[in-house]
mmCIF file of N, CA and C in Angstrom:
data_model
loop_
_atom_site.group_PDB
_atom_site.id
_atom_site.type_symbol
_atom_site.label_atom_id
_atom_site.label_comp_id
_atom_site.label_asym_id
_atom_site.label_seq_id
_atom_site.Cartn_x
_atom_site.Cartn_y
_atom_site.Cartn_z
ATOM 1 N N MET A 1 85.784 144.108 96.757
ATOM 2 C CA MET A 1 86.114 142.734 97.060
ATOM 3 C C MET A 1 87.130 142.724 98.198
ATOM 4 N N PRO A 2 86.923 141.940 99.275
ATOM 5 C CA PRO A 2 87.867 141.930 100.386
ATOM 6 C C PRO A 2 89.191 141.298 99.971
ATOM 7 N N GLU A 3 90.232 141.792 100.613
ATOM 8 C CA GLU A 3 91.555 141.254 100.307
ATOM 9 C C GLU A 3 91.725 139.868 100.908
ATOM 10 N N SER A 4 92.459 139.019 100.203
ATOM 11 C CA SER A 4 92.773 137.697 100.727
ATOM 12 C C SER A 4 93.868 137.852 101.759
ATOM 13 N N PRO A 5 93.871 136.991 102.787
ATOM 14 C CA PRO A 5 94.964 137.059 103.746
ATOM 15 C C PRO A 5 96.278 136.731 103.055
ATOM 16 N N ALA A 6 97.334 137.285 103.564
ATOM 17 C CA ALA A 6 98.655 137.039 102.981
ATOM 18 C C ALA A 6 99.011 135.567 103.094
ATOM 19 N N ALA A 7 99.686 135.063 102.071
ATOM 20 C CA ALA A 7 100.133 133.672 102.099
ATOM 21 C C ALA A 7 101.183 133.520 103.187
ATOM 22 N N PRO A 8 101.171 132.405 103.901
ATOM 23 C CA PRO A 8 102.168 132.191 104.944
ATOM 24 C C PRO A 8 103.567 132.169 104.347
ATOM 25 N N SER A 9 104.495 132.760 105.063
ATOM 26 C CA SER A 9 105.873 132.742 104.576
ATOM 27 C C SER A 9 106.457 131.348 104.760
ATOM 28 N N VAL A 10 107.395 131.023 103.923
ATOM 29 C CA VAL A 10 108.011 129.700 103.965
ATOM 30 C C VAL A 10 109.451 129.869 104.446
ATOM 31 N N PRO A 11 109.739 129.447 105.686
ATOM 32 C CA PRO A 11 111.089 129.583 106.220
ATOM 33 C C PRO A 11 112.099 128.686 105.516
ATOM 34 N N THR A 12 113.319 128.793 105.934
ATOM 35 C CA THR A 12 114.422 128.014 105.380
ATOM 36 C C THR A 12 114.122 126.518 105.428
ATOM 37 N N PRO A 13 114.578 125.772 104.421
ATOM 38 C CA PRO A 13 114.333 124.324 104.394
ATOM 39 C C PRO A 13 114.881 123.615 105.631
ATOM 40 N N THR A 14 114.214 122.540 105.979
ATOM 41 C CA THR A 14 114.645 121.715 107.100
ATOM 42 C C THR A 14 114.852 120.286 106.613
ATOM 43 N N GLU A 15 115.549 119.508 107.392
ATOM 44 C CA GLU A 15 115.746 118.087 107.090
ATOM 45 C C GLU A 15 114.436 117.354 107.362
ATOM 46 N N LEU A 16 113.988 116.553 106.412
ATOM 47 C CA LEU A 16 112.728 115.840 106.573
ATOM 48 C C LEU A 16 112.935 114.474 107.208
ATOM 49 N N SER A 17 111.954 114.060 107.989
ATOM 50 C CA SER A 17 111.940 112.691 108.493
ATOM 51 C C SER A 17 111.647 111.762 107.317
ATOM 52 N N ALA A 18 111.866 110.478 107.500
ATOM 53 C CA ALA A 18 111.584 109.506 106.433
ATOM 54 C C ALA A 18 110.103 109.534 106.061
ATOM 55 N N GLU A 19 109.238 109.691 107.042
ATOM 56 C CA GLU A 19 107.798 109.711 106.774
ATOM 57 C C GLU A 19 107.394 110.959 105.991
ATOM 58 N N ASP A 20 108.002 112.094 106.299
ATOM 59 C CA ASP A 20 107.691 113.321 105.551
ATOM 60 C C ASP A 20 108.294 113.265 104.148
ATOM 61 N N ALA A 21 109.451 112.639 104.004
ATOM 62 C CA ALA A 21 110.056 112.467 102.676
ATOM 63 C C ALA A 21 109.149 111.602 101.798
ATOM 64 N N LYS A 22 108.476 110.625 102.401
ATOM 65 C CA LYS A 22 107.525 109.791 101.668
ATOM 66 C C LYS A 22 106.375 110.647 101.130
ATOM 67 N N LEU A 23 105.943 111.636 101.910
ATOM 68 C CA LEU A 23 104.880 112.530 101.448
ATOM 69 C C LEU A 23 105.320 113.313 100.212
ATOM 70 N N VAL A 24 106.591 113.699 100.162
ATOM 71 C CA VAL A 24 107.109 114.407 98.982
ATOM 72 C C VAL A 24 106.986 113.508 97.754
ATOM 73 N N VAL A 25 107.361 112.256 97.897
ATOM 74 C CA VAL A 25 107.276 111.301 96.778
ATOM 75 C C VAL A 25 105.823 111.137 96.325
ATOM 76 N N LEU A 26 104.917 110.996 97.272
ATOM 77 C CA LEU A 26 103.499 110.837 96.930
ATOM 78 C C LEU A 26 102.942 112.078 96.238
ATOM 79 N N ALA A 27 103.309 113.260 96.724
ATOM 80 C CA ALA A 27 102.826 114.506 96.127
ATOM 81 C C ALA A 27 103.380 114.690 94.712
ATOM 82 N N ARG A 28 104.656 114.364 94.529
ATOM 83 C CA ARG A 28 105.251 114.454 93.190
ATOM 84 C C ARG A 28 104.544 113.500 92.234
ATOM 85 N N GLY A 29 104.231 112.298 92.706
ATOM 86 C CA GLY A 29 103.543 111.314 91.869
ATOM 87 C C GLY A 29 102.150 111.772 91.477
ATOM 88 N N ALA A 30 101.414 112.343 92.426
ATOM 89 C CA ALA A 30 100.063 112.824 92.143
ATOM 90 C C ALA A 30 100.106 113.944 91.110
ATOM 91 N N ARG A 31 101.069 114.834 91.239
ATOM 92 C CA ARG A 31 101.217 115.950 90.304
ATOM 93 C C ARG A 31 101.600 115.439 88.916
ATOM 94 N N GLY A 32 102.569 114.556 88.885
ATOM 95 C CA GLY A 32 103.090 114.057 87.619
ATOM 96 C C GLY A 32 102.127 113.202 86.828
ATOM 97 N N ARG A 33 101.308 112.410 87.525
ATOM 98 C CA ARG A 33 100.374 111.507 86.837
ATOM 99 C C ARG A 33 99.436 112.243 85.900
ATOM 100 N N VAL A 34 98.997 113.430 86.308
ATOM 101 C CA VAL A 34 98.017 114.150 85.490
ATOM 102 C C VAL A 34 98.553 115.471 84.944
ATOM 103 N N GLY A 35 99.829 115.738 85.187
ATOM 104 C CA GLY A 35 100.424 116.979 84.694
ATOM 105 C C GLY A 35 99.809 118.210 85.348
ATOM 106 N N ALA A 36 99.455 118.084 86.612
ATOM 107 C CA ALA A 36 98.800 119.178 87.335
ATOM 108 C C ALA A 36 99.791 120.264 87.733
ATOM 109 N N VAL A 37 99.264 121.413 88.054
ATOM 110 C CA VAL A 37 100.067 122.535 88.514
ATOM 111 C C VAL A 37 100.739 122.202 89.844
ATOM 112 N N GLU A 38 100.022 121.494 90.706
ATOM 113 C CA GLU A 38 100.588 121.120 92.004
ATOM 114 C C GLU A 38 100.084 119.757 92.443
ATOM 115 N N GLY A 39 100.850 119.157 93.324
ATOM 116 C CA GLY A 39 100.468 117.906 93.955
ATOM 117 C C GLY A 39 100.633 118.080 95.454
ATOM 118 N N ALA A 40 99.914 117.300 96.225
ATOM 119 C CA ALA A 40 100.012 117.396 97.671
ATOM 120 C C ALA A 40 99.784 116.034 98.290
ATOM 121 N N ALA A 41 100.266 115.883 99.509
ATOM 122 C CA ALA A 41 100.024 114.664 100.272
ATOM 123 C C ALA A 41 99.972 115.039 101.748
ATOM 124 N N VAL A 42 99.133 114.336 102.484
ATOM 125 C CA VAL A 42 99.024 114.535 103.934
ATOM 126 C C VAL A 42 99.074 113.184 104.628
ATOM 127 N N ARG A 43 99.457 113.210 105.903
ATOM 128 C CA ARG A 43 99.462 112.001 106.735
ATOM 129 C C ARG A 43 98.579 112.270 107.945
ATOM 130 N N ASP A 44 97.663 111.337 108.240
ATOM 131 C CA ASP A 44 96.754 111.537 109.368
ATOM 132 C C ASP A 44 97.295 110.938 110.658
ATOM 133 N N GLN A 45 96.497 111.023 111.703
ATOM 134 C CA GLN A 45 96.901 110.583 113.040
ATOM 135 C C GLN A 45 97.194 109.091 113.121
ATOM 136 N N ASP A 46 96.710 108.316 112.178
ATOM 137 C CA ASP A 46 96.947 106.867 112.165
ATOM 138 C C ASP A 46 98.054 106.467 111.196
ATOM 139 N N GLY A 47 98.698 107.457 110.573
ATOM 140 C CA GLY A 47 99.765 107.167 109.625
ATOM 141 C C GLY A 47 99.295 106.917 108.207
ATOM 142 N N ARG A 48 97.991 107.026 107.973
ATOM 143 C CA ARG A 48 97.468 106.856 106.619
ATOM 144 C C ARG A 48 97.818 108.086 105.789
ATOM 145 N N THR A 49 98.092 107.868 104.509
ATOM 146 C CA THR A 49 98.455 108.975 103.636
ATOM 147 C C THR A 49 97.420 109.167 102.537
ATOM 148 N N TYR A 50 97.307 110.420 102.110
ATOM 149 C CA TYR A 50 96.353 110.800 101.071
ATOM 150 C C TYR A 50 97.084 111.746 100.130
ATOM 151 N N ALA A 51 97.019 111.472 98.843
ATOM 152 C CA ALA A 51 97.690 112.306 97.851
ATOM 153 C C ALA A 51 96.658 112.816 96.856
ATOM 154 N N ALA A 52 96.910 114.005 96.317
ATOM 155 C CA ALA A 52 95.969 114.599 95.370
ATOM 156 C C ALA A 52 96.697 115.580 94.469
ATOM 157 N N ALA A 53 96.059 115.901 93.367
ATOM 158 C CA ALA A 53 96.557 116.910 92.428
ATOM 159 C C ALA A 53 95.534 118.035 92.357
ATOM 160 N N SER A 54 95.981 119.200 91.980
ATOM 161 C CA SER A 54 95.061 120.320 91.835
ATOM 162 C C SER A 54 94.060 120.025 90.718
ATOM 163 N N VAL A 55 92.867 120.580 90.861
ATOM 164 C CA VAL A 55 91.803 120.390 89.883
ATOM 165 C C VAL A 55 91.337 121.761 89.419
ATOM 166 N N SER A 56 91.256 121.934 88.123
ATOM 167 C CA SER A 56 90.784 123.196 87.564
ATOM 168 C C SER A 56 89.816 122.894 86.431
ATOM 169 N N LEU A 57 88.534 122.918 86.767
ATOM 170 C CA LEU A 57 87.463 122.674 85.814
ATOM 171 C C LEU A 57 86.608 123.931 85.714
ATOM 172 N N PRO A 58 85.807 124.051 84.675
ATOM 173 C CA PRO A 58 84.943 125.238 84.587
ATOM 174 C C PRO A 58 84.053 125.423 85.818
ATOM 175 N N SER A 59 83.617 124.338 86.418
ATOM 176 C CA SER A 59 82.707 124.443 87.566
ATOM 177 C C SER A 59 83.370 124.149 88.912
ATOM 178 N N LEU A 60 84.661 123.833 88.911
ATOM 179 C CA LEU A 60 85.324 123.464 90.163
ATOM 180 C C LEU A 60 86.815 123.755 90.101
ATOM 181 N N ALA A 61 87.298 124.476 91.091
ATOM 182 C CA ALA A 61 88.736 124.705 91.233
ATOM 183 C C ALA A 61 89.095 124.420 92.679
ATOM 184 N N ILE A 62 90.060 123.520 92.881
ATOM 185 C CA ILE A 62 90.464 123.149 94.228
ATOM 186 C C ILE A 62 91.962 122.887 94.220
ATOM 187 N N THR A 63 92.639 123.361 95.242
ATOM 188 C CA THR A 63 94.077 123.139 95.301
ATOM 189 C C THR A 63 94.363 121.694 95.664
ATOM 190 N N ALA A 64 95.547 121.259 95.356
ATOM 191 C CA ALA A 64 95.945 119.884 95.687
ATOM 192 C C ALA A 64 95.894 119.652 97.192
ATOM 193 N N LEU A 65 96.329 120.637 97.957
ATOM 194 C CA LEU A 65 96.334 120.477 99.411
ATOM 195 C C LEU A 65 94.911 120.430 99.963
ATOM 196 N N GLN A 66 94.025 121.256 99.446
ATOM 197 C CA GLN A 66 92.626 121.188 99.874
ATOM 198 C C GLN A 66 92.042 119.809 99.582
ATOM 199 N N LEU A 67 92.336 119.274 98.401
ATOM 200 C CA LEU A 67 91.784 117.974 98.020
ATOM 201 C C LEU A 67 92.370 116.848 98.863
ATOM 202 N N ALA A 68 93.652 116.913 99.162
ATOM 203 C CA ALA A 68 94.272 115.889 100.019
ATOM 204 C C ALA A 68 93.657 115.932 101.423
ATOM 205 N N VAL A 69 93.461 117.132 101.951
ATOM 206 C CA VAL A 69 92.837 117.268 103.277
ATOM 207 C C VAL A 69 91.396 116.769 103.229
ATOM 208 N N ALA A 70 90.663 117.119 102.182
ATOM 209 C CA ALA A 70 89.280 116.656 102.045
ATOM 210 C C ALA A 70 89.213 115.131 101.975
ATOM 211 N N SER A 71 90.141 114.522 101.272
ATOM 212 C CA SER A 71 90.183 113.051 101.185
ATOM 213 C C SER A 71 90.433 112.441 102.556
ATOM 214 N N ALA A 72 91.341 113.040 103.307
ATOM 215 C CA ALA A 72 91.627 112.541 104.658
ATOM 216 C C ALA A 72 90.401 112.685 105.552
ATOM 217 N N ALA A 73 89.766 113.844 105.506
ATOM 218 C CA ALA A 73 88.574 114.072 106.326
ATOM 219 C C ALA A 73 87.444 113.118 105.936
ATOM 220 N N ALA A 74 87.277 112.895 104.633
ATOM 221 C CA ALA A 74 86.224 111.991 104.168
ATOM 222 C C ALA A 74 86.478 110.549 104.598
ATOM 223 N N ALA A 75 87.742 110.219 104.835
ATOM 224 C CA ALA A 75 88.091 108.867 105.287
ATOM 225 C C ALA A 75 88.062 108.746 106.813
ATOM 226 N N GLY A 76 87.707 109.841 107.485
ATOM 227 C CA GLY A 76 87.565 109.790 108.933
ATOM 228 C C GLY A 76 88.728 110.350 109.733
ATOM 229 N N ALA A 77 89.693 110.960 109.070
ATOM 230 C CA ALA A 77 90.822 111.543 109.803
ATOM 231 C C ALA A 77 90.334 112.690 110.678
ATOM 232 N N SER A 78 90.821 112.737 111.898
ATOM 233 C CA SER A 78 90.454 113.820 112.798
ATOM 234 C C SER A 78 91.634 114.751 113.074
ATOM 235 N N ARG A 79 92.817 114.319 112.654
ATOM 236 C CA ARG A 79 94.026 115.126 112.882
ATOM 237 C C ARG A 79 95.052 114.794 111.804
ATOM 238 N N LEU A 80 95.821 115.805 111.404
ATOM 239 C CA LEU A 80 96.910 115.600 110.459
ATOM 240 C C LEU A 80 98.235 115.739 111.179
ATOM 241 N N GLU A 81 99.198 114.909 110.781
ATOM 242 C CA GLU A 81 100.545 114.980 111.352
ATOM 243 C C GLU A 81 101.474 115.827 110.502
ATOM 244 N N ALA A 82 101.294 115.814 109.173
ATOM 245 C CA ALA A 82 102.172 116.563 108.274
ATOM 246 C C ALA A 82 101.528 116.676 106.909
ATOM 247 N N ALA A 83 102.026 117.648 106.130
ATOM 248 C CA ALA A 83 101.528 117.866 104.775
ATOM 249 C C ALA A 83 102.679 118.324 103.890
ATOM 250 N N VAL A 84 102.548 118.053 102.593
ATOM 251 C CA VAL A 84 103.534 118.484 101.601
ATOM 252 C C VAL A 84 102.789 119.015 100.388
ATOM 253 N N VAL A 85 103.300 120.098 99.820
ATOM 254 C CA VAL A 85 102.804 120.612 98.545
ATOM 255 C C VAL A 85 103.988 120.672 97.596
ATOM 256 N N VAL A 86 103.830 120.098 96.409
ATOM 257 C CA VAL A 86 104.851 120.179 95.361
ATOM 258 C C VAL A 86 104.305 121.111 94.291
ATOM 259 N N THR A 87 105.045 122.179 94.040
ATOM 260 C CA THR A 87 104.573 123.213 93.122
ATOM 261 C C THR A 87 105.752 124.031 92.610
ATOM 262 N N GLU A 88 105.507 124.779 91.563
ATOM 263 C CA GLU A 88 106.520 125.704 91.072
ATOM 264 C C GLU A 88 106.423 127.048 91.782
ATOM 265 N N ALA A 89 105.367 127.260 92.549
ATOM 266 C CA ALA A 89 105.185 128.513 93.285
ATOM 267 C C ALA A 89 106.201 128.594 94.428
ATOM 268 N N SER A 90 106.485 129.803 94.847
ATOM 269 C CA SER A 90 107.458 129.992 95.929
ATOM 270 C C SER A 90 106.787 130.225 97.275
ATOM 271 N N THR A 91 105.448 130.263 97.284
ATOM 272 C CA THR A 91 104.717 130.447 98.533
ATOM 273 C C THR A 91 103.601 129.416 98.634
ATOM 274 N N LEU A 92 103.175 129.195 99.834
ATOM 275 C CA LEU A 92 102.075 128.277 100.107
ATOM 276 C C LEU A 92 100.762 129.021 99.899
ATOM 277 N N ASP A 93 99.807 128.391 99.209
ATOM 278 C CA ASP A 93 98.528 129.061 98.993
ATOM 279 C C ASP A 93 97.732 129.111 100.294
ATOM 280 N N THR A 94 96.992 130.198 100.484
ATOM 281 C CA THR A 94 96.264 130.391 101.736
ATOM 282 C C THR A 94 95.130 129.385 101.920
ATOM 283 N N ALA A 95 94.484 128.981 100.831
ATOM 284 C CA ALA A 95 93.367 128.038 100.948
ATOM 285 C C ALA A 95 93.844 126.670 101.436
ATOM 286 N N GLY A 96 94.945 126.190 100.881
ATOM 287 C CA GLY A 96 95.503 124.908 101.327
ATOM 288 C C GLY A 96 95.991 124.985 102.761
ATOM 289 N N HIS A 97 96.647 126.078 103.093
ATOM 290 C CA HIS A 97 97.133 126.290 104.461
ATOM 291 C C HIS A 97 95.966 126.239 105.443
ATOM 292 N N ALA A 98 94.879 126.932 105.125
ATOM 293 C CA ALA A 98 93.708 126.955 105.997
ATOM 294 C C ALA A 98 93.094 125.567 106.151
ATOM 295 N N ALA A 99 93.056 124.797 105.067
ATOM 296 C CA ALA A 99 92.486 123.449 105.131
ATOM 297 C C ALA A 99 93.283 122.563 106.099
ATOM 298 N N VAL A 100 94.602 122.629 106.016
ATOM 299 C CA VAL A 100 95.432 121.845 106.942
ATOM 300 C C VAL A 100 95.173 122.300 108.368
ATOM 301 N N ARG A 101 95.123 123.600 108.594
ATOM 302 C CA ARG A 101 94.929 124.128 109.946
ATOM 303 C C ARG A 101 93.556 123.770 110.521
ATOM 304 N N ASP A 102 92.602 123.428 109.680
ATOM 305 C CA ASP A 102 91.313 122.954 110.189
ATOM 306 C C ASP A 102 91.468 121.643 110.958
ATOM 307 N N LEU A 103 92.459 120.837 110.582
ATOM 308 C CA LEU A 103 92.676 119.541 111.248
ATOM 309 C C LEU A 103 93.945 119.488 112.088
ATOM 310 N N ALA A 104 94.773 120.518 112.031
ATOM 311 C CA ALA A 104 96.012 120.498 112.811
ATOM 312 C C ALA A 104 96.579 121.911 112.916
ATOM 313 N N THR A 105 96.687 122.393 114.131
ATOM 314 C CA THR A 105 97.222 123.742 114.311
ATOM 315 C C THR A 105 98.736 123.782 114.246
ATOM 316 N N ASP A 106 99.373 122.629 114.388
ATOM 317 C CA ASP A 106 100.837 122.626 114.466
ATOM 318 C C ASP A 106 101.537 121.674 113.499
ATOM 319 N N ALA A 107 100.803 121.057 112.617
ATOM 320 C CA ALA A 107 101.432 120.120 111.666
ATOM 321 C C ALA A 107 102.318 120.898 110.696
ATOM 322 N N PRO A 108 103.524 120.394 110.433
ATOM 323 C CA PRO A 108 104.371 121.066 109.453
ATOM 324 C C PRO A 108 103.793 120.903 108.044
ATOM 325 N N ILE A 109 103.893 121.975 107.269
ATOM 326 C CA ILE A 109 103.499 121.944 105.862
ATOM 327 C C ILE A 109 104.757 122.247 105.065
ATOM 328 N N HIS A 110 105.274 121.238 104.380
ATOM 329 C CA HIS A 110 106.505 121.386 103.613
ATOM 330 C C HIS A 110 106.168 121.816 102.192
ATOM 331 N N LEU A 111 106.906 122.786 101.686
ATOM 332 C CA LEU A 111 106.759 123.245 100.318
ATOM 333 C C LEU A 111 107.956 122.734 99.536
ATOM 334 N N ALA A 112 107.681 122.025 98.440
ATOM 335 C CA ALA A 112 108.766 121.425 97.647
ATOM 336 C C ALA A 112 108.629 121.814 96.180
ATOM 337 N N ALA A 113 109.775 121.896 95.535
ATOM 338 C CA ALA A 113 109.829 122.154 94.091
ATOM 339 C C ALA A 113 109.459 120.872 93.348
ATOM 340 N N PRO A 114 109.144 120.970 92.059
ATOM 341 C CA PRO A 114 108.790 119.777 91.282
ATOM 342 C C PRO A 114 109.847 118.672 91.301
ATOM 343 N N ASP A 115 111.122 119.023 91.496
ATOM 344 C CA ASP A 115 112.158 117.987 91.560
ATOM 345 C C ASP A 115 112.264 117.343 92.939
ATOM 346 N N GLY A 116 111.434 117.777 93.886
ATOM 347 C CA GLY A 116 111.427 117.204 95.220
ATOM 348 C C GLY A 116 112.265 117.955 96.231
ATOM 349 N N THR A 117 112.975 118.979 95.800
ATOM 350 C CA THR A 117 113.773 119.781 96.720
ATOM 351 C C THR A 117 112.846 120.549 97.655
ATOM 352 N N VAL A 118 113.042 120.374 98.939
ATOM 353 C CA VAL A 118 112.215 121.079 99.911
ATOM 354 C C VAL A 118 112.683 122.518 100.009
ATOM 355 N N LEU A 119 111.748 123.439 99.785
ATOM 356 C CA LEU A 119 112.053 124.865 99.797
ATOM 357 C C LEU A 119 111.898 125.470 101.186
ATOM 358 N N GLY A 120 111.052 124.876 101.986
ATOM 359 C CA GLY A 120 110.824 125.383 103.329
ATOM 360 C C GLY A 120 109.652 124.696 103.994
ATOM 361 N N THR A 121 109.428 125.052 105.242
ATOM 362 C CA THR A 121 108.363 124.439 106.039
ATOM 363 C C THR A 121 107.628 125.511 106.805
ATOM 364 N N VAL A 122 106.302 125.436 106.773
ATOM 365 C CA VAL A 122 105.445 126.338 107.542
ATOM 366 C C VAL A 122 104.928 125.568 108.749
ATOM 367 N N VAL A 123 105.093 126.127 109.926
ATOM 368 C CA VAL A 123 104.595 125.461 111.126
ATOM 369 C C VAL A 123 103.589 126.311 111.877
ATOM 370 N N GLU A 124 103.251 127.457 111.348
ATOM 371 C CA GLU A 124 102.286 128.352 112.012
ATOM 372 C C GLU A 124 100.887 128.129 111.514
#
């Protein structure tokens, strides 16, 4: 079985803009509503936001960030401005990272703890 690419490292936390802080709130809400492992939110080129929670079913497993990106793409988004993942993990999952990079090579991806504390931001 081929090895998965290494998860992107998460640098030191940065100060969030008001719009990115809103994404943290949306991601926390999506996670909390269903008691999911993670929640995520993204903002597209028009300022529209999409929030999602991770899904783990016998026939389907998708990360919160993948689902948020898929929702944005399904609504016609062609570019993402920013993304947030709220999780207990200390690293960003590679699948979610790749999904964001499909629509934005430079959008910041903020990783936050369940209490909303931003742990770091990936910009690569």
